Amino acid sequence: MDPAQIRALMEDQLRLSRRLRARISELEQERHAPIAVVGMGLRLPGGAGHDLDSPEAYWDFLRGGGTALSGLPEERPGLRAVYDPTPGRPGRSYVGRAGFLADIAHFDAEFFGISAREARFLDPQQRLLLETSWEALERAGIAVRRSDRLNVGVYLGIMASEYAERLADRADTTRIDPYYTTGGGLCFAAGRIAFVMGFSGPVVSVDTACSSSLSALHLAVRGLRAGECRYALACGSNLLLSANLMVSLCQTGALSPEGRSKSFLAGADGYGRGEGVGALVLMRLDDALREGRPVHAVIRGTAINHDGAASGLTAPHGAAQREVIRAALADARIGPEEVGWVEAHGTGTLLGDPIEIGALADVLTEAVRDRGIPLALGSVKSRLGHLEAASGIAAVIKTVLMLERAEIPAARHPDDGELNPHIPWPDLPFQVPLSGGAWPAGLSRRVAGINSFGMSGTNAHVVLEAYDRPDADGSTAVVPPGAGVELLPVSAGDERALAVLSARIRDRLRATPEADLPSLCHTLRTGRAALARRLAVVGTSGASLAEALERAEHAARATATPFEVVGSVRVRAVGAAGRLVPALAAAFPRLVDGETDTREDPGPLLCRLLGRLGLRASPETGEPLPDTLASVHWEAAGEGAEPLLGVDPAGAPARFLEALAVLFTAGADVRFDHLRGPSARLLGDLPTYPFQRRRYWVDEPVPGVRHEDAGDGSVASRTGLPQPHDRAAVREHLLTVLTDVLQAPDPLDTRRSFLDSGGDSFTATVFITQVEENFPVGLPPTDLPLDLPLAELFGRLAEDIASAADDSARVVRA
């Protein structure tokens, strides 16, 4: 081999080596990819008869004083029945206080397409998880459309479902409903979120006792890094609905008689219980930045492990806790000297707190002492109570808020007394702050750790870092001509929710700086699902949009136009419309994107632009509306038409948006992504959906009283059935049967389908069974066309019933 060949071979090997090193580096980066927290939803106890239902409310609570503890609610008769303040009594609980949610009985079942019958039997955890998940996704700017099948993974920490216990009477099973299983099974709590919202990613329910939700978060991070999903919902849930676990914990002496976790205090005497639900929306940081989503904090590392052969199954294990903290820091590739806060597990037990502090000390003390800035730590359990399976999510949301605001709230109150003497505080560079203050200025990064340890032996640790959003380019964006006009859509499931949401958005508009208006409108255009009741307005300022929105709401209330779906549209345009396209290109560069050839027939060009907005558009011969160069036409509740372009280039963007506003209100599925302006980003603090409240509740049975069925009230037991050939009467009868089956509190809308009315395979079976008790149908429930409007479905069934009656009569005559 000559020197030239050797040189070429060496150069090839060098290039290959560089590629391999680059690929190894890339894989290593993926394995440790930072994960962004882009949305949060929560229901946490707030005390004084109200719940914390937003990150802002939670932060106000954290900065304030007092706890969220309250006495045993009237609606928890089982807990009240076993209460006895004397510790040690068999079958009794000595705990009379906990962090209770104020309202778990009310729910917006119609919004989620769930029948009243099913809603009553749903564990309230499932209802709260649906609401908080929806809110978290809205705060992340992610519009949920079932048909899109978003690649979202659902990772839920949950350890108990006690609601169904009130139905489990072995002496009387008449209260067992088809929804007994799906309403209470832990797997269904996560599965229902994905089903209702149409997600396609992994779905798991995780039970590791008190570390459940932080374990779920760990799995969510791993799933995102591995590419198993683009978005992840990490959730935690816990409700105190049964006396059994409360009694058991009291028999072990695990609970504080005062019902409060006294984290790291000398008076620690057991933990205080609490309940709550939380949801986090997570993404890979690079994806979140690419999509312009709000980044509240970044998850740098996570780890879980198990105590193994410890001194006892439920006893904490210091060595395992040290290992999990070190593993999380290694995954984060962050040194212990950079940690400025630890949100500790801190249950307030004499055994657990010293072991946890010992593990933290072994890992962090040397580095913290060397840097000269003490490590602050605390636990939100001392304020909320120990939320058990949901405690990790409550701790994460608290820590995210602290990092985002660069502030550390007080971790104890002056009235709490001395710190736990079994912890060598004078020898440790740790502090449990008595008052709130700024994040230590001497630390180059805002980094925090979160501990969670489960009674099952599973330990978890998470490392978070603050994210300070840099300006896009440090310069002021140049506003192109005509780009100052904005389109603002608002929608809801019913008129009441629409009125509430509209009022909240109007308030926000009036308080929004003009520089943030493009971001606000962009978020409401693209980060919210389009629902049946709609408003849309166009304006150039927050004040003008608020006024237009108020006028539109009053007009909509006066007309009460039924919702119709606009399928496709037609465009009529004259050749002169092409000269207005440059004005559209200047206002909406992402939409036009090179479509500026004014020599082209403007009809197909405008159809392509509408196609980018998700509309099925086709050119149509004929003159456009008077005084316009282009107009759009559609069919829904009659013929609809709206100017698309006028004659003035300066007014072209506004006229174009006004047409889109009318189309959206009329029922078109407009996808507004391409209208995003150069300075617009997604905002995470806008009003979320105002769920309507209706009570769905199964009371706990009175001890010793057998449930007696006084008649099921079904149509099958009623007299006065219609004749089979009286099709109109049969249709009314079928409507009555289905109303009873669904236990619908309001009249059913026969324009909606069986599925949209809250029906499913279970209720289809019950429905057909009840109908066939009086009329032959011969249609298996599996063949029932559930996607048809009810009016059409009832019409088909009425024909089947009439035909079956004719067949029966012929058989009799034969």
Tab-separated table of N, CA, C and O in Angstrom, residues 388-453:
chain	number	residue	atom	x	y	z
A	388	GLU	N	-49.845	11.936	50.724
A	388	GLU	CA	-49.571	10.536	50.419
A	388	GLU	C	-49.256	10.369	48.930
A	388	GLU	O	-48.251	10.906	48.453
A	389	ALA	N	-50.087	9.678	48.155
A	389	ALA	CA	-49.748	9.426	46.747
A	389	ALA	C	-49.585	10.711	45.945
A	389	ALA	O	-48.884	10.728	44.934
A	390	ALA	N	-50.221	11.799	46.358
A	390	ALA	CA	-50.134	13.076	45.639
A	390	ALA	C	-49.103	14.020	46.230
A	390	ALA	O	-48.933	15.134	45.734
A	391	SER	N	-48.411	13.600	47.301
A	391	SER	CA	-47.502	14.519	47.985
A	391	SER	C	-46.346	14.958	47.091
A	391	SER	O	-45.896	16.108	47.161
A	392	GLY	N	-45.850	14.069	46.244
A	392	GLY	CA	-44.740	14.428	45.377
A	392	GLY	C	-45.106	15.514	44.386
A	392	GLY	O	-44.328	16.454	44.151
A	393	ILE	N	-46.301	15.430	43.798
A	393	ILE	CA	-46.725	16.451	42.833
A	393	ILE	C	-46.930	17.787	43.533
A	393	ILE	O	-46.551	18.846	43.007
A	394	ALA	N	-47.520	17.779	44.738
A	394	ALA	CA	-47.683	19.026	45.485
A	394	ALA	C	-46.325	19.652	45.782
A	394	ALA	O	-46.153	20.879	45.712
A	395	ALA	N	-45.327	18.823	46.100
A	395	ALA	CA	-43.983	19.319	46.385
A	395	ALA	C	-43.323	19.869	45.132
A	395	ALA	O	-42.635	20.906	45.169
A	396	VAL	N	-43.516	19.206	43.990
A	396	VAL	CA	-42.911	19.676	42.749
A	396	VAL	C	-43.496	21.023	42.342
A	396	VAL	O	-42.767	21.953	41.969
A	397	ILE	N	-44.830	21.144	42.393
A	397	ILE	CA	-45.456	22.409	41.996
A	397	ILE	C	-44.973	23.544	42.903
A	397	ILE	O	-44.671	24.647	42.443
A	398	LYS	N	-44.887	23.284	44.208
A	398	LYS	CA	-44.353	24.299	45.119
A	398	LYS	C	-42.944	24.710	44.708
A	398	LYS	O	-42.618	25.912	44.635
A	399	THR	N	-42.097	23.743	44.429
A	399	THR	CA	-40.705	24.032	44.099
A	399	THR	C	-40.593	24.767	42.775
A	399	THR	O	-39.765	25.681	42.621
A	400	VAL	N	-41.412	24.403	41.804
A	400	VAL	CA	-41.427	25.122	40.526
A	400	VAL	C	-41.763	26.591	40.749
A	400	VAL	O	-41.124	27.488	40.185
A	401	LEU	N	-42.766	26.862	41.584
A	401	LEU	CA	-43.159	28.243	41.862
A	401	LEU	C	-42.030	29.004	42.544
A	401	LEU	O	-41.797	30.184	42.256
A	402	MET	N	-41.319	28.346	43.457
A	402	MET	CA	-40.187	28.988	44.132
A	402	MET	C	-39.073	29.334	43.143
A	402	MET	O	-38.513	30.446	43.166
A	403	LEU	N	-38.734	28.391	42.270
A	403	LEU	CA	-37.666	28.625	41.296
A	403	LEU	C	-38.053	29.729	40.321
A	403	LEU	O	-37.222	30.574	39.954
A	404	GLU	N	-39.309	29.706	39.899
A	404	GLU	CA	-39.767	30.681	38.922
A	404	GLU	C	-39.731	32.099	39.486
A	404	GLU	O	-39.415	33.055	38.776
A	405	ARG	N	-40.020	32.219	40.771
A	405	ARG	CA	-40.079	33.539	41.411
A	405	ARG	C	-38.810	33.892	42.175
A	405	ARG	O	-38.740	34.958	42.782
A	406	ALA	N	-37.851	32.988	42.176
A	406	ALA	CA	-36.574	33.211	42.878
A	406	ALA	C	-36.804	33.596	44.333
A	406	ALA	O	-36.143	34.485	44.868
A	407	GLU	N	-37.714	32.896	44.981
A	407	GLU	CA	-38.083	33.229	46.361
A	407	GLU	C	-38.279	31.953	47.167
A	407	GLU	O	-38.803	30.958	46.652
A	408	ILE	N	-37.854	31.985	48.423
A	408	ILE	CA	-38.020	30.852	49.336
A	408	ILE	C	-38.984	31.275	50.443
A	408	ILE	O	-38.662	32.168	51.232
A	409	PRO	N	-40.177	30.674	50.516
A	409	PRO	CA	-41.102	31.030	51.598
A	409	PRO	C	-40.669	30.418	52.921
A	409	PRO	O	-39.821	29.513	52.960
A	410	ALA	N	-41.234	30.912	54.006
A	410	ALA	CA	-40.928	30.367	55.328
A	410	ALA	C	-41.283	28.886	55.374
A	410	ALA	O	-42.277	28.447	54.806
A	411	ALA	N	-40.452	28.104	56.076
A	411	ALA	CA	-40.679	26.669	56.200
A	411	ALA	C	-41.202	26.279	57.576
A	411	ALA	O	-41.527	25.112	57.805
A	412	ARG	N	-41.238	27.228	58.501
A	412	ARG	CA	-41.828	26.987	59.822
A	412	ARG	C	-42.245	28.336	60.412
A	412	ARG	O	-41.834	29.395	59.932
A	413	HIS	N	-43.047	28.251	61.448
A	413	HIS	CA	-43.601	29.447	62.100
A	413	HIS	C	-42.931	29.633	63.456
A	413	HIS	O	-42.571	28.642	64.123
A	414	PRO	N	-42.755	30.867	63.893
A	414	PRO	CA	-42.139	31.075	65.210
A	414	PRO	C	-42.848	30.347	66.340
A	414	PRO	O	-42.218	29.961	67.338
A	415	ASP	N	-44.159	30.129	66.207
A	415	ASP	CA	-44.902	29.421	67.252
A	415	ASP	C	-44.699	27.918	67.226
A	415	ASP	O	-45.210	27.206	68.097
A	416	ASP	N	-43.970	27.407	66.219
A	416	ASP	CA	-43.784	25.964	66.094
A	416	ASP	C	-42.832	25.396	67.139
A	416	ASP	O	-42.755	24.175	67.304
A	417	GLY	N	-42.066	26.223	67.782
A	417	GLY	CA	-41.137	25.729	68.798
A	417	GLY	C	-39.807	25.323	68.216
A	417	GLY	O	-39.443	25.672	67.098
A	418	GLU	N	-39.062	24.551	69.001
A	418	GLU	CA	-37.701	24.187	68.642
A	418	GLU	C	-37.671	23.113	67.552
A	418	GLU	O	-38.640	22.370	67.339
A	419	LEU	N	-36.496	23.032	66.898
A	419	LEU	CA	-36.277	21.985	65.908
A	419	LEU	C	-36.001	20.660	66.604
A	419	LEU	O	-35.655	20.607	67.791
A	420	ASN	N	-36.141	19.588	65.876
A	420	ASN	CA	-35.984	18.232	66.389
A	420	ASN	C	-34.580	18.057	67.006
A	420	ASN	O	-33.568	18.159	66.310
A	421	PRO	N	-34.484	17.784	68.310
A	421	PRO	CA	-33.169	17.659	68.958
A	421	PRO	C	-32.405	16.413	68.559
A	421	PRO	O	-31.203	16.307	68.826
A	422	HIS	N	-33.074	15.455	67.896
A	422	HIS	CA	-32.390	14.242	67.446
A	422	HIS	C	-31.607	14.473	66.149
A	422	HIS	O	-30.943	13.549	65.658
A	423	ILE	N	-31.701	15.686	65.597
A	423	ILE	CA	-30.951	16.058	64.403
A	423	ILE	C	-29.855	17.025	64.836
A	423	ILE	O	-30.136	18.032	65.487
A	424	PRO	N	-28.586	16.787	64.508
A	424	PRO	CA	-27.473	17.637	64.977
A	424	PRO	C	-27.385	18.946	64.184
A	424	PRO	O	-26.416	19.178	63.440
A	425	TRP	N	-28.349	19.823	64.369
A	425	TRP	CA	-28.403	21.057	63.591
A	425	TRP	C	-27.124	21.905	63.698
A	425	TRP	O	-26.672	22.451	62.682
A	426	PRO	N	-26.526	22.060	64.888
A	426	PRO	CA	-25.321	22.906	64.955
A	426	PRO	C	-24.161	22.410	64.092
A	426	PRO	O	-23.286	23.202	63.710
A	427	ASP	N	-24.157	21.121	63.769
A	427	ASP	CA	-23.065	20.564	62.982
A	427	ASP	C	-23.357	20.575	61.476
A	427	ASP	O	-22.518	20.120	60.688
A	428	LEU	N	-24.524	21.069	61.102
A	428	LEU	CA	-24.943	20.988	59.700
A	428	LEU	C	-25.088	22.388	59.100
A	428	LEU	O	-25.602	23.292	59.756
A	429	PRO	N	-24.710	22.556	57.852
A	429	PRO	CA	-24.906	23.846	57.171
A	429	PRO	C	-26.302	23.952	56.561
A	429	PRO	O	-26.466	24.387	55.418
A	430	PHE	N	-27.308	23.499	57.327
A	430	PHE	CA	-28.695	23.492	56.878
A	430	PHE	C	-29.496	24.470	57.724
A	430	PHE	O	-29.170	24.709	58.888
A	431	GLN	N	-30.591	24.988	57.138
A	431	GLN	CA	-31.503	25.827	57.902
A	431	GLN	C	-32.929	25.581	57.449
A	431	GLN	O	-33.182	25.271	56.282
A	432	VAL	N	-33.857	25.676	58.400
A	432	VAL	CA	-35.296	25.592	58.125
A	432	VAL	C	-35.829	27.008	58.341
A	432	VAL	O	-36.074	27.412	59.472
A	433	PRO	N	-35.973	27.803	57.278
A	433	PRO	CA	-36.198	29.241	57.437
A	433	PRO	C	-37.496	29.589	58.166
A	433	PRO	O	-38.541	28.994	57.910
A	434	LEU	N	-37.371	30.574	59.081
A	434	LEU	CA	-38.515	31.080	59.829
A	434	LEU	C	-39.270	32.152	59.061
A	434	LEU	O	-40.415	32.473	59.406
A	435	SER	N	-38.651	32.725	58.047
A	435	SER	CA	-39.297	33.773	57.270
A	435	SER	C	-38.909	33.627	55.812
A	435	SER	O	-37.892	33.000	55.472
A	436	GLY	N	-39.717	34.208	54.958
A	436	GLY	CA	-39.449	34.124	53.543
A	436	GLY	C	-38.362	35.093	53.111
A	436	GLY	O	-38.043	36.055	53.811
A	437	GLY	N	-37.791	34.839	51.938
A	437	GLY	CA	-36.757	35.718	51.416
A	437	GLY	C	-36.359	35.322	50.018
A	437	GLY	O	-36.842	34.329	49.462
A	438	ALA	N	-35.465	36.117	49.427
A	438	ALA	CA	-35.013	35.857	48.070
A	438	ALA	C	-34.107	34.646	48.024
A	438	ALA	O	-33.507	34.245	49.029
A	439	TRP	N	-34.011	34.048	46.846
A	439	TRP	CA	-33.075	32.947	46.631
A	439	TRP	C	-31.658	33.460	46.875
A	439	TRP	O	-31.337	34.601	46.505
A	440	PRO	N	-30.805	32.674	47.508
A	440	PRO	CA	-29.458	33.163	47.822
A	440	PRO	C	-28.743	33.720	46.594
A	440	PRO	O	-28.598	33.037	45.578
A	441	ALA	N	-28.302	34.987	46.694
A	441	ALA	CA	-27.696	35.665	45.549
A	441	ALA	C	-26.338	35.087	45.192
A	441	ALA	O	-25.864	35.242	44.065
A	442	GLY	N	-25.674	34.433	46.127
A	442	GLY	CA	-24.335	33.929	45.867
A	442	GLY	C	-24.286	32.669	45.044
A	442	GLY	O	-23.194	32.203	44.689
A	443	LEU	N	-25.445	32.070	44.731
A	443	LEU	CA	-25.465	30.840	43.942
A	443	LEU	C	-25.643	31.187	42.472
A	443	LEU	O	-26.526	31.977	42.111
A	444	SER	N	-24.829	30.600	41.622
A	444	SER	CA	-24.867	30.943	40.201
A	444	SER	C	-26.100	30.393	39.502
A	444	SER	O	-26.516	30.921	38.464
A	445	ARG	N	-26.683	29.326	40.046
A	445	ARG	CA	-27.868	28.714	39.445
A	445	ARG	C	-28.913	28.510	40.531
A	445	ARG	O	-28.568	28.333	41.693
A	446	ARG	N	-30.185	28.546	40.154
A	446	ARG	CA	-31.251	28.217	41.092
A	446	ARG	C	-31.617	26.745	40.884
A	446	ARG	O	-32.292	26.383	39.924
A	447	VAL	N	-31.143	25.902	41.796
A	447	VAL	CA	-31.321	24.453	41.710
A	447	VAL	C	-31.959	23.960	42.993
A	447	VAL	O	-31.616	24.427	44.091
A	448	ALA	N	-32.880	23.023	42.889
A	448	ALA	CA	-33.564	22.470	44.057
A	448	ALA	C	-33.716	20.966	43.905
A	448	ALA	O	-33.817	20.435	42.795
A	449	GLY	N	-33.725	20.275	45.035
A	449	GLY	CA	-33.989	18.847	45.061
A	449	GLY	C	-35.298	18.565	45.779
A	449	GLY	O	-35.715	19.332	46.649
A	450	ILE	N	-35.949	17.463	45.412
A	450	ILE	CA	-37.218	17.062	46.031
A	450	ILE	C	-37.109	15.605	46.418
A	450	ILE	O	-36.792	14.743	45.587
A	451	ASN	N	-37.393	15.327	47.683
A	451	ASN	CA	-37.351	13.970	48.219
A	451	ASN	C	-38.754	13.393	48.340
A	451	ASN	O	-39.700	14.107	48.690
A	452	SER	N	-38.870	12.106	48.132
A	452	SER	CA	-40.122	11.415	48.416
A	452	SER	C	-39.810	9.961	48.718
A	452	SER	O	-39.115	9.296	47.941
A	453	PHE	N	-40.311	9.483	49.854
A	453	PHE	CA	-40.029	8.114	50.294
A	453	PHE	C	-41.347	7.411	50.598
A	453	PHE	O	-42.187	7.941	51.329
